[in-house]
PDB file of C-alpha atoms in Angstrom:
ATOM      1  CA  SER F   1      45.373 179.111  77.595  1.00 50.00           C
ATOM      2  CA  ASN F   2      48.076 179.987  75.025  1.00 61.00           C
ATOM      3  CA  GLY F   3      49.737 176.554  75.053  1.00 81.00           C
ATOM      4  CA  TYR F   4      53.013 177.702  76.587  1.00 82.00           C
ATOM      5  CA  LEU F   5      54.658 176.571  79.792  1.00 88.00           C
ATOM      6  CA  LEU F   6      56.834 179.344  81.245  1.00 88.00           C
ATOM      7  CA  MET F   7      59.747 178.947  83.628  1.00 90.00           C
ATOM      8  CA  PHE F   8      61.720 181.722  85.274  1.00 91.00           C
ATOM      9  CA  GLY F   9      64.956 181.301  87.194  1.00 90.00           C
ATOM     10  CA  GLY F  10      65.937 178.162  88.966  1.00 88.00           C
ATOM     11  CA  VAL F  11      69.150 176.945  90.460  1.00 83.00           C
ATOM     12  CA  THR F  12      72.164 175.028  89.267  1.00 80.00           C
ATOM     13  CA  GLY F  13      75.091 173.347  90.923  1.00 69.00           C
ATOM     14  CA  VAL F  14      78.260 171.524  90.004  1.00 64.00           C
ATOM     15  CA  GLY F  15      78.755 167.823  89.329  1.00 60.00           C
ATOM     16  CA  SER F  16      76.584 164.882  88.341  1.00 61.00           C
ATOM     17  CA  THR F  17      75.775 163.858  91.928  1.00 64.00           C
ATOM     18  CA  TYR F  18      74.855 167.323  93.101  1.00 63.00           C
ATOM     19  CA  PRO F  19      72.621 167.271  96.215  1.00 68.00           C
ATOM     20  CA  SER F  20      69.205 168.910  96.230  1.00 72.00           C
ATOM     21  CA  PRO F  21      69.450 172.724  96.301  1.00 70.00           C
ATOM     22  CA  LEU F  22      66.094 172.815  98.089  1.00 72.00           C
ATOM     23  CA  LEU F  23      67.398 170.591 100.874  1.00 75.00           C
ATOM     24  CA  SER F  24      70.542 172.736 101.160  1.00 74.00           C
ATOM     25  CA  TYR F  25      68.320 175.818 101.367  1.00 75.00           C
ATOM     26  CA  LEU F  26      66.069 174.308 104.042  1.00 78.00           C
ATOM     27  CA  LYS F  27      69.113 173.287 106.102  1.00 78.00           C
ATOM     28  CA  ARG F  28      70.782 176.688 105.416  1.00 75.00           C
ATOM     29  CA  SER F  29      73.909 174.788 104.406  1.00 73.00           C
ATOM     30  CA  LYS F  30      76.776 177.012 103.276  1.00 68.00           C
ATOM     31  CA  LEU F  31      78.839 173.937 102.451  1.00 64.00           C
ATOM     32  CA  ILE F  32      77.002 173.402  99.166  1.00 67.00           C
ATOM     33  CA  PRO F  33      76.899 176.672  97.217  1.00 67.00           C
ATOM     34  CA  VAL F  34      74.318 176.993  94.478  1.00 76.00           C
ATOM     35  CA  THR F  35      73.990 179.378  91.556  1.00 83.00           C
ATOM     36  CA  PRO F  36      70.549 180.964  91.198  1.00 88.00           C
ATOM     37  CA  LEU F  37      69.395 181.827  87.663  1.00 91.00           C
ATOM     38  CA  ASN F  38      67.343 184.680  86.180  1.00 91.00           C
ATOM     39  CA  ASP F  39      66.554 183.479  82.674  1.00 91.00           C
ATOM     40  CA  LEU F  40      63.077 183.089  81.197  1.00 90.00           C
ATOM     41  CA  TRP F  41      62.176 180.020  79.114  1.00 90.00           C
ATOM     42  CA  PHE F  42      59.059 178.663  77.425  1.00 88.00           C
ATOM     43  CA  LEU F  43      57.950 175.261  76.250  1.00 89.00           C
ATOM     44  CA  ASP F  44      55.469 175.213  73.356  1.00 86.00           C
ATOM     45  CA  LEU F  45      52.972 172.478  74.256  1.00 88.00           C
ATOM     46  CA  GLU F  46      51.315 172.430  70.824  1.00 84.00           C
ATOM     47  CA  GLY F  47      53.003 169.120  69.906  1.00 82.00           C
ATOM     48  CA  LEU F  48      51.874 167.398  73.115  1.00 86.00           C
ATOM     49  CA  THR F  49      49.356 164.672  72.285  1.00 86.00           C
ATOM     50  CA  GLN F  50      46.655 162.961  74.336  1.00 87.00           C
ATOM     51  CA  GLU F  51      48.500 159.656  73.772  1.00 89.00           C
ATOM     52  CA  CYS F  52      51.627 161.136  75.311  1.00 88.00           C
ATOM     53  CA  LEU F  53      49.748 162.481  78.328  1.00 86.00           C
ATOM     54  CA  MET F  54      47.616 159.405  78.987  1.00 91.00           C
ATOM     55  CA  HIS F  55      49.985 156.555  78.130  1.00 90.00           C
ATOM     56  CA  GLY F  56      53.481 158.015  77.987  1.00 88.00           C
ATOM     57  CA  VAL F  57      53.800 157.246  74.271  1.00 87.00           C
ATOM     58  CA  CYS F  58      55.396 160.465  73.057  1.00 86.00           C
ATOM     59  CA  THR F  59      56.503 160.769  69.444  1.00 85.00           C
ATOM     60  CA  SER F  60      57.669 164.381  69.364  1.00 85.00           C
ATOM     61  CA  VAL F  61      60.311 166.336  71.235  1.00 87.00           C
ATOM     62  CA  LEU F  62      59.195 169.579  72.840  1.00 88.00           C
ATOM     63  CA  PRO F  63      62.257 171.838  73.010  1.00 88.00           C
ATOM     64  CA  TRP F  64      62.651 174.579  75.607  1.00 91.00           C
ATOM     65  CA  LYS F  65      63.318 178.018  74.087  1.00 89.00           C
ATOM     66  CA  ILE F  66      64.733 181.040  75.846  1.00 88.00           C
ATOM     67  CA  ILE F  67      62.744 184.284  75.779  1.00 84.00           C
ATOM     68  CA  GLU F  68      65.027 187.231  75.134  1.00 77.00           C
ATOM     69  CA  VAL F  69      63.311 190.102  76.908  1.00 71.00           C
ATOM     70  CA  PRO F  70      65.256 193.364  76.697  1.00 68.00           C
ATOM     71  CA  GLY F  71      65.775 195.606  79.677  1.00 72.00           C
ATOM     72  CA  LYS F  72      66.107 194.955  83.366  1.00 79.00           C
ATOM     73  CA  ARG F  73      65.585 191.483  84.794  1.00 83.00           C
ATOM     74  CA  PRO F  74      64.791 190.406  88.338  1.00 88.00           C
ATOM     75  CA  SER F  75      67.630 189.226  90.506  1.00 90.00           C
ATOM     76  CA  PRO F  76      68.490 185.512  90.149  1.00 92.00           C
ATOM     77  CA  ARG F  77      66.227 183.222  92.200  1.00 92.00           C
ATOM     78  CA  TRP F  78      64.377 179.966  92.468  1.00 89.00           C
ATOM     79  CA  GLY F  79      61.010 179.062  93.960  1.00 89.00           C
ATOM     80  CA  ALA F  80      59.380 182.283  92.766  1.00 91.00           C
ATOM     81  CA  SER F  81      55.666 182.600  92.197  1.00 92.00           C
ATOM     82  CA  MET F  82      54.506 183.465  88.661  1.00 92.00           C
ATOM     83  CA  SER F  83      51.230 184.589  87.180  1.00 90.00           C
ATOM     84  CA  LEU F  84      50.443 185.316  83.525  1.00 86.00           C
ATOM     85  CA  ASP F  85      47.461 187.528  82.687  1.00 85.00           C
ATOM     86  CA  SER F  86      45.415 187.580  79.475  1.00 82.00           C
ATOM     87  CA  PHE F  87      47.578 190.417  78.085  1.00 78.00           C
ATOM     88  CA  ALA F  88      50.756 188.249  78.260  1.00 77.00           C
ATOM     89  CA  THR F  89      52.073 190.164  81.244  1.00 83.00           C
ATOM     90  CA  LEU F  90      54.076 187.850  83.481  1.00 86.00           C
ATOM     91  CA  PHE F  91      54.344 188.714  87.164  1.00 90.00           C
ATOM     92  CA  VAL F  92      57.261 187.173  89.093  1.00 92.00           C
ATOM     93  CA  THR F  93      57.355 187.595  92.867  1.00 92.00           C
ATOM     94  CA  GLY F  94      59.315 186.223  95.785  1.00 91.00           C
ATOM     95  CA  GLY F  95      61.514 183.183  95.745  1.00 90.00           C
ATOM     96  CA  ALA F  96      64.903 182.578  97.318  1.00 89.00           C
ATOM     97  CA  THR F  97      68.475 183.357  96.351  1.00 88.00           C
ATOM     98  CA  TYR F  98      72.022 182.566  97.442  1.00 84.00           C
ATOM     99  CA  ASP F  99      75.323 184.373  97.458  1.00 80.00           C
ATOM    100  CA  SER F 100      78.603 183.168  98.897  1.00 75.00           C
ATOM    101  CA  THR F 101      78.933 186.049 101.385  1.00 79.00           C
ATOM    102  CA  GLY F 102      75.391 186.256 102.762  1.00 75.00           C
ATOM    103  CA  GLY F 103      74.180 182.703 102.203  1.00 79.00           C
ATOM    104  CA  TYR F 104      70.492 182.040 101.556  1.00 83.00           C
ATOM    105  CA  SER F 105      67.816 184.717 101.671  1.00 86.00           C
ATOM    106  CA  GLU F 106      64.160 185.117 100.752  1.00 89.00           C
ATOM    107  CA  LEU F 107      63.006 187.763  98.281  1.00 90.00           C
ATOM    108  CA  ASP F 108      59.863 189.872  98.583  1.00 89.00           C
ATOM    109  CA  ASP F 109      59.919 191.872  95.358  1.00 90.00           C
ATOM    110  CA  LEU F 110      57.622 191.948  92.329  1.00 90.00           C
ATOM    111  CA  PHE F 111      58.815 192.096  88.729  1.00 89.00           C
ATOM    112  CA  VAL F 112      56.745 192.486  85.568  1.00 85.00           C
ATOM    113  CA  PHE F 113      57.681 191.019  82.162  1.00 82.00           C
ATOM    114  CA  ARG F 114      55.616 192.460  79.305  1.00 76.00           C
ATOM    115  CA  LEU F 115      55.925 189.633  76.799  1.00 75.00           C
ATOM    116  CA  ARG F 116      53.812 191.132  73.997  1.00 67.00           C
ATOM    117  CA  ASP F 117      54.456 194.842  73.865  1.00 58.00           C
ATOM    118  CA  ALA F 118      56.848 197.229  72.165  1.00 47.00           C
ATOM    119  CA  PHE F 119      59.789 194.851  72.605  1.00 51.00           C
ATOM    120  CA  TYR F 120      59.969 192.594  69.585  1.00 53.00           C
ATOM    121  CA  LYS F 121      62.510 189.836  69.345  1.00 57.00           C
ATOM    122  CA  LYS F 122      62.973 189.879  65.597  1.00 67.00           C
ATOM    123  CA  CYS F 123      61.948 192.160  62.746  1.00 72.00           C
ATOM    124  CA  SER F 124      62.721 191.777  59.065  1.00 75.00           C
ATOM    125  CA  ALA F 125      61.952 193.775  55.942  1.00 78.00           C
ATOM    126  CA  THR F 126      61.364 192.565  52.389  1.00 80.00           C
ATOM    127  CA  GLY F 127      60.291 194.073  49.078  1.00 79.00           C
ATOM    128  CA  GLU F 128      61.514 195.894  45.987  1.00 77.00           C
ATOM    129  CA  GLY F 129      61.649 199.191  47.841  1.00 73.00           C
ATOM    130  CA  LEU F 130      64.679 197.958  49.731  1.00 73.00           C
ATOM    131  CA  ARG F 131      66.702 197.091  46.639  1.00 72.00           C
ATOM    132  CA  SER F 132      65.820 199.391  43.788  1.00 76.00           C
ATOM    133  CA  ALA F 133      64.036 202.495  45.058  1.00 73.00           C
ATOM    134  CA  VAL F 134      64.217 205.634  42.909  1.00 77.00           C
ATOM    135  CA  ALA F 135      63.506 209.101  44.294  1.00 75.00           C
ATOM    136  CA  GLY F 136      59.965 210.225  43.518  1.00 77.00           C
ATOM    137  CA  VAL F 137      58.779 206.743  42.457  1.00 80.00           C
ATOM    138  CA  PRO F 138      56.666 204.758  44.924  1.00 79.00           C
ATOM    139  CA  ALA F 139      58.304 201.485  45.937  1.00 78.00           C
ATOM    140  CA  MET F 140      56.825 199.047  48.440  1.00 78.00           C
ATOM    141  CA  PHE F 141      58.530 197.223  51.273  1.00 79.00           C
ATOM    142  CA  TYR F 142      57.090 195.181  54.120  1.00 78.00           C
ATOM    143  CA  ILE F 143      58.109 194.837  57.739  1.00 77.00           C
ATOM    144  CA  GLN F 144      57.268 191.755  59.762  1.00 76.00           C
ATOM    145  CA  CYS F 145      58.017 191.327  63.464  1.00 75.00           C
ATOM    146  CA  GLN F 146      57.769 188.475  65.926  1.00 74.00           C
ATOM    147  CA  ASP F 147      57.193 188.716  69.645  1.00 69.00           C
ATOM    148  CA  ALA F 148      59.166 186.932  72.350  1.00 66.00           C
ATOM    149  CA  PHE F 149      57.384 183.639  71.536  1.00 68.00           C
ATOM    150  CA  GLY F 150      58.086 183.828  67.804  1.00 70.00           C
ATOM    151  CA  ASP F 151      54.451 184.681  67.001  1.00 71.00           C
ATOM    152  CA  PRO F 152      53.575 187.487  64.558  1.00 73.00           C
ATOM    153  CA  ALA F 153      53.459 190.874  66.250  1.00 68.00           C
ATOM    154  CA  ALA F 154      50.299 192.156  64.608  1.00 65.00           C
ATOM    155  CA  ALA F 155      50.075 195.441  66.519  1.00 61.00           C
ATOM    156  CA  ALA F 156      53.565 196.729  65.804  1.00 60.00           C
ATOM    157  CA  ASN F 157      53.917 200.423  65.026  1.00 62.00           C
ATOM    158  CA  PHE F 158      56.810 201.813  63.014  1.00 65.00           C
ATOM    159  CA  ARG F 159      58.215 205.102  61.944  1.00 65.00           C
ATOM    160  CA  VAL F 160      60.331 204.823  58.827  1.00 66.00           C
ATOM    161  CA  GLU F 161      62.708 207.561  57.754  1.00 66.00           C
ATOM    162  CA  ILE F 162      64.465 207.198  54.422  1.00 65.00           C
ATOM    163  CA  ALA F 163      67.498 209.256  53.562  1.00 65.00           C
ATOM    164  CA  GLY F 164      70.035 209.100  50.805  1.00 61.00           C
ATOM    165  CA  PRO F 165      73.646 210.135  50.382  1.00 60.00           C
TER     166      PRO F 165
END
């Protein structure tokens, strides 16, 4: 309902005529190694028009953007199940992975990404108080933060300590 398409993980190979990783997985082929991924991306669907959906006449490019979520990430995988709740908590579970020593294996873990919480991607401060503050004289400055999607983080809490030389 937020207009974003999320994608976690996936798989990559080498070469332009790389065979299907899914087929290699199903056949348990060790001859074609794959590299599982553990990155999180989103596609903002706001620019998607009815004309594009219904007739394939698309006039805008919808770029994928990586979500930089700090902290621990799930192990690399593909074919995982994902669910996003109304609080922007993304649940990633299961999937498959590959490593050159053990081959293919299925995963049965659960990982939680909190996309709109205390982890803000970018914060900036502006105002006179940053440039020309004088002790004992009130001077204003403003802090603005964005969440992992680049949206304003309206519920951010800060503690500011100011010290001089």
